[in-house]
């Protein structure tokens, strides 16, 4: 669990992000994105503060956080590798590669539906870096790099 | 020496940054321009060098290790095995009609002056001279239709927003390009962002909007960065007077590519679809009249204004005027962006231009128009790329994505994937989509297991009809396209004789 000082640091980040978006219409999504960019997740205890800052109910904020695939309410312990498993990457053989990544306990494999690299697949993303033309050897190298 | 190395994500994904760094270290005297991509992704990273004759010669699939050996060839002192000659003369490029993508891969995407030197900003100047009514008239006469998928006449939508009376109006660009097999929006935002910005400035002028948003999906971080930098540059160049344009980033919801869900998301809510009417053109973002267009629609407008609507309408067939940036993807040899006038057949695109499969296996099925598009068998390869012709053939052109599958594809698995995708991405607002997609995947599981195949296929057909007719938006409404087309054209993949064997 978070230490009290962690919670205080979270509150400080949330307050700063809220102030940066003060008065902007429809700012909930950018606020959540900024908080997650700094902390790696949206702390559940931050939902009330965000709701208060935007004059929303906590339920409304919770509803938005849980609607979108990008937001997480808990920190991700392992490095995340996002593998595209949409149709174009399927046609280029991603399904044969996916077990390699899912079997590796050092990383968290997430499925993404399309990275816009549909003639360069199978494709993956780690952070903001993109990787194409993956075969088994290239994916193993990428998993090792990601885990390191 | 002037070199060009793409910064498009599809080039970065195969090592373009490493190549650019190696070139800079090896040739410190060279100028390296980071361009967008030419859209020939099998050739990336494609390094180009400007010759004394003004022509650019290319070297394909260059790695950082290739760079030292490449130097003599870049100086035109020696041949190189990876040389592809004059890039503009590569057949895949030469056969295109690039109106929207005319500059992509050629220019520095963040140089407003480079953009102007290649004919940019002329459409906006013309629009300012014509005024709102004149701009809408030009867009109408060009025959431009919405490139996001629906194909709705742009001029009618623009005029509706223009005539709406309100204290405030918005222009929203839908850059939530979630369809698998599509990357044209991404390429354009990374390779020629000023074109989109110019298109939006023209749209704002035409409909009387003072504020605009580009909603870009979060899976496109490079496009987001480039576009944000380009907006600052355009503002500095005085191109956005009276128009507050900003980028908003999606949060991983496919359904936000649907325009009303996108507007909800922009308002900071769950990306749930709204019932129409009211049309967004009359009550859109924050309840105000809002013009929502796809990247490619808005990016087609500067040409229409600069060259006149007839120059655009001269291309195409029937009621599909102008060009379509078609995206060739999946198991295809020459994958990439192919912009051409409407009317090219599916067979020409796949076999001729695309060069068949990359794997060398026979083509079995082609999905056109993203996850909600129909699967086409070879028997329908004479279908011309045209909104009406694709509708007649039981499909749609959508955002222009063409995904090729070889003979190892299991069409029952693809049909199941379509339902599972819909279930994962449904916004949950309407029952046919929210429940239908889950039940659809279950019924397909039973069919795949050989459980009462005939009865379950009838049930699936019934379910598809309910989803198609009863869903609020295209997610639930069009998921039956891939499912039904797979069943219709590839029945053997669904009824494998397991039922008979079990009896």
XYZ file of C-alpha atoms in Angstrom:
651
model
C 0.000 0.000 0.000
C 1.018 3.582 -0.457
C 2.744 5.249 2.432
C 1.140 8.450 3.774
C 3.919 10.445 2.159
C 3.051 8.728 -1.175
C -0.559 9.790 -0.767
C 0.550 13.353 -0.017
C 2.743 13.359 -3.126
C -0.206 12.086 -5.152
C -2.421 14.842 -3.791
C 0.194 17.407 -4.713
C 0.341 16.138 -8.312
C -3.442 16.076 -8.600
C -3.730 19.634 -7.277
C -1.099 20.873 -9.696
C -2.742 19.149 -12.693
C -6.165 20.476 -11.716
C -4.756 24.000 -11.491
C -3.132 23.681 -14.924
C -6.519 22.849 -16.485
C -8.611 25.254 -14.442
C -11.463 26.688 -16.473
C -10.840 24.565 -19.574
C -14.046 22.990 -20.848
C -14.286 19.196 -20.883
C -10.918 18.829 -19.179
C -11.539 15.581 -17.275
C -9.833 13.319 -19.804
C -6.674 15.479 -20.151
C -6.522 15.767 -16.356
C -6.640 12.006 -15.915
C -4.029 11.612 -18.655
C -1.689 14.117 -17.011
C -2.071 12.472 -13.614
C -1.390 9.046 -15.087
C 1.579 10.376 -17.062
C 3.182 11.563 -13.821
C 2.250 8.750 -11.456
C 1.850 5.792 -13.796
C -1.756 5.317 -12.686
C -4.739 7.228 -11.368
C -4.774 6.753 -7.577
C -8.298 5.793 -6.443
C -8.122 8.362 -3.660
C -7.561 11.063 -6.304
C -11.000 10.556 -7.843
C -12.757 12.575 -5.152
C -10.292 15.458 -5.457
C -10.686 15.505 -9.241
C -14.464 15.345 -8.882
C -14.421 18.262 -6.433
C -12.136 20.256 -8.724
C -14.485 19.851 -11.689
C -17.761 20.041 -9.772
C -18.590 16.459 -10.734
C -19.646 13.497 -8.641
C -17.060 10.879 -7.770
C -19.202 8.372 -9.666
C -18.899 10.408 -12.852
C -15.123 10.460 -12.587
C -15.045 6.745 -11.746
C -17.260 6.097 -14.771
C -14.843 7.853 -17.084
C -11.728 6.221 -15.611
C -13.192 2.742 -15.995
C -14.666 3.338 -19.460
C -11.373 3.929 -21.247
C -8.821 1.160 -21.764
C -5.864 3.509 -21.171
C -6.537 4.383 -17.535
C -5.371 2.217 -14.651
C -6.320 2.525 -11.000
C -3.275 0.648 -9.723
C 0.396 0.910 -10.642
C 1.707 -1.619 -13.144
C 4.522 -3.540 -11.500
C 6.037 -4.970 -14.666
C 7.120 -3.198 -17.853
C 4.303 -3.251 -20.405
C 4.673 -4.530 -23.948
C 1.703 -3.733 -26.152
C 1.303 -6.167 -29.013
C -1.072 -5.391 -31.864
C -3.452 -8.278 -32.457
C -5.878 -6.621 -34.860
C -6.722 -8.066 -38.277
C -3.762 -6.724 -40.282
C -1.208 -7.984 -37.774
C -3.106 -11.291 -37.580
C -2.730 -11.567 -41.355
C 1.008 -11.080 -40.842
C 1.282 -13.835 -38.267
C 1.043 -12.195 -34.845
C -0.978 -15.016 -33.311
C 1.973 -17.381 -33.617
C 4.138 -14.865 -31.721
C 1.748 -13.854 -28.949
C 2.390 -16.910 -26.709
C 6.078 -15.943 -26.530
C 5.209 -12.677 -24.850
C 2.357 -13.913 -22.690
C 4.530 -16.697 -21.275
C 7.233 -14.345 -20.057
C 6.661 -13.406 -16.390
C 9.080 -10.466 -16.523
C 6.773 -8.328 -18.637
C 3.083 -7.541 -18.845
C 1.667 -8.296 -22.290
C -1.193 -6.023 -23.313
C -3.214 -6.400 -26.455
C -3.707 -3.281 -28.545
C -6.002 -3.082 -31.540
C -3.978 -1.306 -34.165
C -0.907 0.883 -33.984
C -1.316 2.095 -37.570
C 1.620 -0.057 -38.682
C -0.556 -2.390 -40.714
C 1.872 -2.993 -43.574
C 4.829 -3.309 -41.203
C 3.471 -5.856 -38.733
C 3.545 -7.757 -36.543
C 3.912 -4.559 -34.536
C 4.412 -3.677 -30.897
C 4.837 -0.633 -28.696
C 6.819 -0.121 -25.501
C 6.237 3.277 -23.961
C 6.158 5.507 -27.030
C 8.631 3.416 -29.026
C 7.240 1.356 -31.888
C 8.565 -1.859 -33.392
C 7.649 -3.540 -36.665
C 8.350 -6.645 -38.750
C 8.604 -8.701 -35.578
C 9.462 -12.369 -35.890
C 10.133 -14.755 -33.018
C 13.780 -13.712 -32.677
C 13.031 -9.976 -32.824
C 10.198 -10.298 -30.313
C 12.454 -12.261 -27.910
C 15.056 -9.478 -28.153
C 12.375 -6.874 -27.532
C 11.044 -8.769 -24.504
C 14.572 -9.005 -23.074
C 15.163 -5.291 -23.629
C 11.804 -4.409 -22.110
C 12.396 -6.600 -19.080
C 15.936 -5.303 -18.508
C 24.852 16.672 -49.464
C 21.126 16.669 -48.685
C 19.636 13.466 -47.320
C 16.073 12.540 -46.452
C 15.195 9.998 -43.763
C 11.556 9.477 -42.742
C 10.340 10.118 -39.215
C 7.029 8.358 -39.855
C 6.212 5.801 -37.140
C 6.331 2.972 -39.694
C 9.926 3.955 -40.519
C 10.838 4.434 -36.852
C 9.446 0.952 -36.131
C 12.090 -0.545 -38.400
C 15.037 1.563 -37.281
C 14.883 4.940 -39.074
C 16.172 6.887 -36.048
C 19.212 4.627 -35.788
C 19.857 5.099 -39.512
C 19.574 8.883 -39.241
C 21.970 8.896 -36.282
C 24.479 6.747 -38.149
C 24.243 9.014 -41.196
C 24.785 12.111 -39.070
C 27.848 10.542 -37.441
C 29.322 9.288 -40.711
C 28.540 12.344 -42.832
C 28.715 15.360 -40.511
C 28.663 17.743 -43.471
C 25.343 16.365 -44.776
C 21.972 18.022 -44.179
C 19.499 15.384 -43.027
C 15.826 16.270 -43.449
C 13.428 14.126 -41.443
C 10.397 13.796 -43.702
C 7.161 11.859 -43.552
C 6.982 8.533 -45.351
C 6.434 8.047 -49.072
C 4.076 5.290 -48.009
C 6.008 2.325 -49.369
C 6.425 0.520 -46.091
C 8.233 -2.517 -47.467
C 11.061 -0.146 -48.439
C 11.457 1.498 -45.034
C 13.781 2.795 -43.824
C 14.063 4.469 -47.221
C 17.031 6.857 -47.370
C 16.943 9.409 -50.174
C 19.658 11.675 -51.520
C 19.064 14.790 -53.615
C 21.026 14.612 -56.856
C 22.599 17.443 -58.826
C 19.731 17.005 -61.316
C 17.202 17.804 -58.574
C 15.918 14.228 -58.502
C 15.883 12.129 -55.374
C 17.396 8.659 -55.477
C 16.523 6.060 -52.881
C 18.099 3.216 -50.952
C 15.656 0.793 -49.396
C 15.614 -1.104 -46.099
C 18.762 0.566 -44.867
C 20.025 -0.380 -41.424
C 22.529 1.531 -39.318
C 25.123 -1.127 -40.189
C 24.608 -0.389 -43.896
C 25.555 3.271 -43.524
C 29.377 3.152 -43.902
C 29.053 1.078 -47.094
C 26.341 3.387 -48.374
C 28.464 6.546 -48.436
C 30.055 6.069 -51.885
C 26.604 5.402 -53.356
C 25.183 8.531 -51.699
C 28.008 10.461 -53.374
C 26.974 8.824 -56.683
C 30.438 7.310 -56.938
C 29.432 3.655 -56.792
C 26.403 1.416 -57.259
C 24.698 -0.154 -54.236
C 22.663 -3.355 -53.990
C 19.896 -1.582 -52.052
C 19.509 1.258 -54.565
C 15.967 1.673 -55.874
C 16.750 4.483 -58.345
C 14.771 7.676 -58.747
C 12.078 7.423 -56.101
C 9.387 9.275 -58.067
C 9.751 6.695 -60.831
C 9.051 3.668 -58.656
C 5.893 2.205 -60.261
C 3.975 2.110 -56.956
C 4.379 5.908 -56.702
C 4.201 6.743 -60.398
C 0.805 5.079 -60.743
C -0.769 7.190 -58.010
C -2.712 10.424 -58.202
C -1.508 12.203 -55.122
C -3.635 15.216 -54.340
C -3.907 14.858 -50.558
C -0.557 13.129 -50.153
C 1.272 15.266 -52.720
C 3.830 16.519 -50.204
C 3.989 13.601 -47.785
C 7.508 12.173 -47.719
C 8.889 15.119 -49.671
C 8.851 18.001 -47.230
C 9.975 18.752 -43.705
C 6.642 18.320 -41.884
C 7.416 21.084 -39.391
C 8.536 23.783 -41.801
C 5.736 26.154 -42.681
C 7.947 27.779 -45.316
C 8.715 24.389 -46.888
C 4.961 23.774 -46.938
C 4.385 27.132 -48.627
C 7.178 26.451 -51.140
C 5.351 23.265 -52.152
C 2.043 25.016 -52.779
C 0.724 25.132 -49.235
C -1.497 27.854 -47.708
C -2.873 28.794 -51.152
C -6.242 27.167 -50.356
C -6.626 29.255 -47.210
C -5.763 32.445 -49.093
C -8.365 31.582 -51.716
C -10.920 30.787 -48.988
C -10.366 34.200 -47.406
C -11.047 35.782 -50.776
C -14.167 33.688 -51.426
C -15.808 34.049 -48.006
C -17.909 31.433 -46.175
C -20.636 30.924 -48.792
C -18.096 30.671 -51.591
C -16.048 28.093 -49.705
C -19.070 25.917 -48.955
C -20.111 26.180 -52.586
C -16.665 25.034 -53.737
C -16.681 22.072 -51.338
C -20.167 21.125 -52.539
C -19.238 21.329 -56.203
C -16.105 19.227 -55.715
C -18.316 16.269 -54.798
C -16.170 15.566 -51.718
C -17.716 13.002 -49.384
C -16.757 12.151 -45.813
C -13.635 10.020 -45.883
C -14.111 8.632 -42.390
C -16.389 5.919 -43.678
C -19.942 7.177 -43.995
C -19.358 8.982 -47.288
C -21.799 11.781 -46.453
C -21.515 14.772 -48.831
C -19.194 17.250 -47.137
C -20.804 20.327 -48.700
C -24.213 19.547 -47.199
C -22.748 19.107 -43.717
C -20.670 22.284 -44.007
C -23.687 24.251 -45.133
C -25.796 22.949 -42.245
C -23.232 24.179 -39.732
C -22.740 27.450 -41.613
C -26.461 28.231 -41.526
C -26.910 27.219 -37.885
C -27.282 30.214 -35.596
C -25.292 30.103 -32.376
C -23.062 32.167 -30.117
C -20.320 29.615 -30.675
C -19.467 26.918 -33.211
C -16.784 24.264 -33.362
C -14.763 22.387 -35.943
C -13.695 18.927 -34.803
C -11.315 16.699 -36.673
C -11.811 12.995 -36.101
C -8.296 11.555 -35.994
C -9.296 8.545 -33.914
C -8.109 6.217 -36.648
C -8.828 2.902 -34.961
C -9.578 0.652 -37.929
C -7.054 -2.098 -38.399
C -5.518 -1.768 -41.834
C -5.622 2.025 -41.871
C -2.797 4.464 -41.321
C -3.495 7.326 -43.730
C -4.505 9.774 -40.994
C -1.388 8.927 -39.027
C 0.854 9.290 -42.085
C -0.641 12.633 -42.963
C -0.392 14.058 -39.441
C 3.224 12.923 -39.220
C 4.219 13.795 -42.777
C 2.216 16.877 -43.771
C 0.389 18.239 -40.707
C 0.015 21.734 -42.167
C -2.359 20.336 -44.773
C -4.771 19.236 -42.050
C -4.300 22.530 -40.200
C -5.003 24.473 -43.399
C -8.099 22.350 -44.041
C -9.363 23.053 -40.531
C -8.681 26.771 -40.841
C -10.677 26.799 -44.086
C -13.494 24.844 -42.427
C -13.571 27.235 -39.464
C -13.787 30.189 -41.818
C -16.564 28.533 -43.827
C -18.823 27.596 -40.922
C -17.994 30.505 -38.628
C -16.192 28.539 -35.905
C -13.699 30.158 -33.565
C -12.533 27.006 -31.864
C -11.324 23.647 -33.106
C -10.153 20.299 -31.781
C -8.222 17.467 -33.342
C -9.047 14.270 -31.464
C -6.074 11.938 -31.984
C -5.920 8.429 -30.570
C -3.354 7.795 -27.857
C -1.763 4.979 -29.869
C -0.294 7.685 -32.154
C 2.224 9.550 -29.938
C 4.375 10.614 -32.895
C 1.428 12.097 -34.751
C 0.348 13.950 -31.599
C 3.789 15.500 -31.115
C 4.180 16.488 -34.762
C 0.705 17.961 -34.983
C 1.090 19.979 -31.783
C 4.405 21.391 -32.973
C 2.922 22.188 -36.393
C -0.017 24.037 -34.825
C 2.431 26.234 -32.891
C 4.398 26.847 -36.079
C 1.245 27.714 -38.031
C 0.122 30.066 -35.287
C 3.504 31.759 -35.384
C 3.200 32.120 -39.147
C -0.113 33.940 -38.683
C -2.244 31.242 -40.266
C -4.605 30.716 -37.330
C -5.865 34.238 -36.698
C -9.100 34.066 -34.726
C -9.059 30.281 -34.614
C -8.138 28.490 -31.412
C -7.004 25.033 -32.529
C -5.878 22.346 -30.119
C -5.101 18.641 -29.993
C -6.952 16.318 -27.631
C -5.726 12.794 -27.036
C -7.994 9.751 -26.913
C -7.788 7.140 -24.184
C -7.951 3.841 -26.005
C -11.637 3.539 -26.878
C -12.290 2.422 -30.450
C -15.887 3.616 -30.281
C -14.698 7.224 -29.933
C -14.110 7.131 -33.689
C -17.904 7.402 -33.879
C -18.573 11.116 -34.043
C -21.057 11.473 -31.199
C -18.972 9.268 -28.871
C -15.996 11.427 -29.828
C -17.911 14.559 -28.833
C -18.858 13.001 -25.485
C -15.200 12.170 -24.937
C -14.160 15.740 -25.797
C -16.653 16.948 -23.202
C -14.849 14.821 -20.626
C -17.449 12.057 -20.404
C -17.567 8.338 -21.110
C -17.330 7.817 -24.852
C -20.921 6.704 -25.262
C -22.795 7.168 -28.492
C -25.582 9.738 -28.656
C -28.873 9.087 -30.386
C -29.328 11.136 -33.552
C -31.116 13.502 -34.089
C -30.090 16.054 -33.058
C -27.306 16.084 -35.611
C -23.905 17.244 -34.354
C -24.060 19.850 -37.119
C -26.822 21.507 -35.110
C -26.144 20.351 -31.535
C -22.646 18.942 -31.269
C -19.838 19.784 -28.882
C -21.194 21.395 -25.683
C -24.547 21.570 -27.470
C -23.273 23.951 -30.145
C -23.262 23.497 -33.931
C -20.196 21.413 -34.718
C -18.559 20.349 -37.942
C -17.060 16.889 -37.449
C -14.940 15.583 -40.317
C -12.250 12.966 -40.707
C -8.591 13.916 -41.266
C -8.703 12.947 -44.940
C -11.874 14.951 -45.606
C -10.396 18.128 -44.140
C -7.043 17.484 -45.809
C -8.719 17.238 -49.231
C -10.103 20.765 -48.918
C -6.963 22.907 -49.497
C -6.518 21.348 -52.954
C -10.181 21.945 -53.775
C -9.872 25.621 -52.871
C -6.457 26.157 -54.441
C -7.139 24.368 -57.727
C -10.900 24.776 -57.920
C -13.645 22.215 -57.276
C -13.702 20.988 -60.859
C -10.036 19.955 -60.715
C -10.999 17.635 -57.860
C -14.290 16.423 -59.329
C -12.545 15.511 -62.590
C -11.204 12.434 -60.809
C -13.366 9.497 -59.800
C -16.468 7.673 -60.973
C -20.219 8.009 -60.474
C -21.002 9.805 -57.232
C -17.539 9.064 -55.802
C -15.505 12.066 -56.895
C -11.867 12.851 -56.380
C -9.225 10.569 -54.964
C -9.133 8.089 -52.102
C -5.996 7.403 -50.107
C -6.225 3.595 -50.060
C -4.193 1.699 -47.515
C -2.819 -1.711 -48.500
C -2.090 -3.842 -45.459
C -1.819 -7.325 -44.028
C -0.159 -10.060 -46.055
C 0.705 -7.960 -49.088
C 3.996 -7.490 -50.896
C 3.758 -3.755 -51.652
C 1.998 -2.556 -48.549
C 1.451 1.131 -48.013
C -0.469 4.176 -49.066
C -1.903 4.271 -52.585
C -3.865 7.417 -53.394
C -5.842 7.109 -56.574
C -9.044 8.213 -58.234
C -12.126 6.192 -57.325
C -12.823 3.358 -59.755
C -9.751 1.141 -59.411
C -10.844 -2.468 -58.845
C -10.101 -4.509 -55.759
C -8.231 -7.041 -57.900
C -5.977 -4.355 -59.388
C -5.212 -3.090 -55.898
C -4.382 -6.476 -54.421
C -2.785 -8.417 -57.273
C -1.342 -5.757 -59.508
C -0.450 -2.739 -57.382
C -0.060 -4.713 -54.165
C 1.867 -7.486 -55.886
C -0.058 -10.283 -54.158
C 0.922 -11.644 -50.787
C 4.194 -10.998 -49.014
C 4.240 -14.605 -47.842
C 3.900 -15.878 -51.411
C 0.787 -17.863 -50.524
C -2.442 -17.447 -52.515
C -4.827 -14.626 -51.525
C -7.969 -16.032 -49.956
C -9.853 -13.090 -48.475
C -9.603 -9.328 -48.328
C -11.235 -7.222 -45.640
C -12.058 -3.739 -46.833
C -12.998 -0.888 -44.515
C -11.619 -1.968 -41.156
C -13.006 -4.295 -38.470
C -16.546 -3.373 -39.516
C -15.925 -4.029 -43.206
C -16.887 -7.079 -45.245
C -14.577 -9.880 -46.336
C -14.306 -10.233 -50.088
C -13.365 -13.454 -51.885
C -11.444 -13.465 -55.170
C -14.773 -13.838 -56.991
C -15.559 -10.204 -56.137
C -12.192 -8.772 -57.169
C -13.795 -6.930 -60.079
C -15.599 -4.622 -57.614
C -14.520 -1.026 -58.321
C -13.434 1.169 -55.405
C -16.531 3.328 -55.205
C -18.975 3.954 -52.342
C -22.025 2.655 -54.221
C -20.326 -0.348 -55.829
C -19.073 -1.582 -52.478
C -22.488 -1.139 -50.888
C -24.005 -3.145 -53.734
C -21.449 -5.919 -53.189
C -22.475 -6.156 -49.516
C -19.573 -4.180 -48.099
C -18.267 -0.706 -47.508
C -15.071 1.166 -48.288
C -14.966 2.760 -44.864
C -11.719 4.593 -44.279
C -10.070 2.854 -47.224
C -8.186 0.077 -45.468
C -7.561 -3.120 -47.437
C -6.278 -6.069 -45.391
C -5.127 -9.121 -47.338
C -5.284 -12.647 -45.891
C -3.653 -15.715 -47.400
C -5.076 -19.222 -47.713
C -4.220 -20.163 -44.140
C -6.887 -17.832 -42.742
C -9.766 -19.428 -40.843
C -12.807 -17.323 -41.668
C -14.875 -18.692 -38.788
C -12.132 -17.460 -36.454
C -12.205 -14.053 -38.177
C -15.997 -13.864 -37.807
C -15.632 -14.711 -34.131
C -12.915 -12.064 -33.802
C -15.294 -9.450 -35.270
C -17.890 -10.243 -32.591
C -15.304 -10.371 -29.811
C -13.849 -7.032 -30.922
C -17.309 -5.477 -30.899
C -17.915 -6.886 -27.413
C -14.620 -5.478 -26.156
C -15.178 -2.045 -27.670
C -18.937 -1.608 -27.295
C -19.808 1.562 -25.405
C -22.688 -0.276 -23.791
C -25.376 2.222 -24.629
C -27.580 0.065 -26.860
C -28.594 -3.534 -26.261
C -28.101 -5.041 -29.741
C -24.426 -4.140 -29.647
C -23.689 -4.630 -25.941
C -25.365 -8.029 -25.637
C -25.483 -9.055 -29.272
C -21.724 -9.064 -29.694
C -21.219 -11.273 -26.624
C -23.929 -13.696 -27.750
C -22.534 -13.597 -31.270
C -19.122 -14.751 -30.099
C -20.794 -17.530 -28.078
C -22.867 -18.708 -31.028
C -19.756 -18.732 -33.182
C -17.937 -20.777 -30.541
C -20.689 -23.382 -30.811
C -20.537 -23.331 -34.609
C -16.755 -23.718 -34.535
C -17.159 -26.650 -32.113
C -19.581 -28.285 -34.553
C -22.552 -27.963 -32.214
C -25.878 -27.903 -34.178
C -24.222 -25.916 -36.942
C -27.271 -25.361 -39.166
C -29.474 -24.168 -36.324
C -26.744 -21.973 -34.882
C -25.973 -20.412 -38.269
C -29.655 -19.479 -38.531
C -29.472 -17.995 -35.044
C -26.331 -16.068 -35.990
C -28.058 -14.669 -39.059
C -31.010 -13.600 -36.932
C -28.677 -11.955 -34.422
C -26.801 -10.144 -37.188
C -30.056 -8.743 -38.510
C -30.985 -7.477 -35.041
C -27.589 -5.859 -34.574
C -27.569 -4.319 -38.025
C -31.034 -2.817 -37.765
C -31.190 -2.124 -34.045
C -27.832 -0.666 -33.052
C -27.359 3.042 -32.427
C -24.099 3.369 -34.357
C -21.822 1.648 -36.827
C -20.011 -0.460 -34.233
C -22.955 -2.745 -33.532
C -24.607 -1.941 -36.836
C -21.686 -2.899 -39.056
C -20.104 -5.777 -37.104
C -22.494 -8.052 -39.047
C -20.657 -7.075 -42.273
C -17.513 -9.115 -41.592
C -19.571 -11.886 -39.957
C -22.197 -12.268 -42.665
C -19.710 -11.905 -45.525
C -17.477 -14.565 -43.996
C -20.431 -16.962 -43.721
C -21.702 -16.142 -47.207
C -18.415 -16.377 -49.098
C -16.595 -19.017 -47.050
C -19.339 -21.400 -45.821
C -16.965 -24.348 -45.649
C -15.089 -22.699 -42.779
C -18.237 -22.732 -40.666
C -19.741 -26.124 -41.452
C -16.825 -28.517 -41.452
C -18.935 -31.660 -41.448
C -18.442 -32.071 -37.706
C -22.183 -32.123 -37.198
C -22.663 -35.026 -39.585
C -19.744 -36.883 -38.049
C -21.200 -36.529 -34.560
C -24.530 -38.075 -35.522
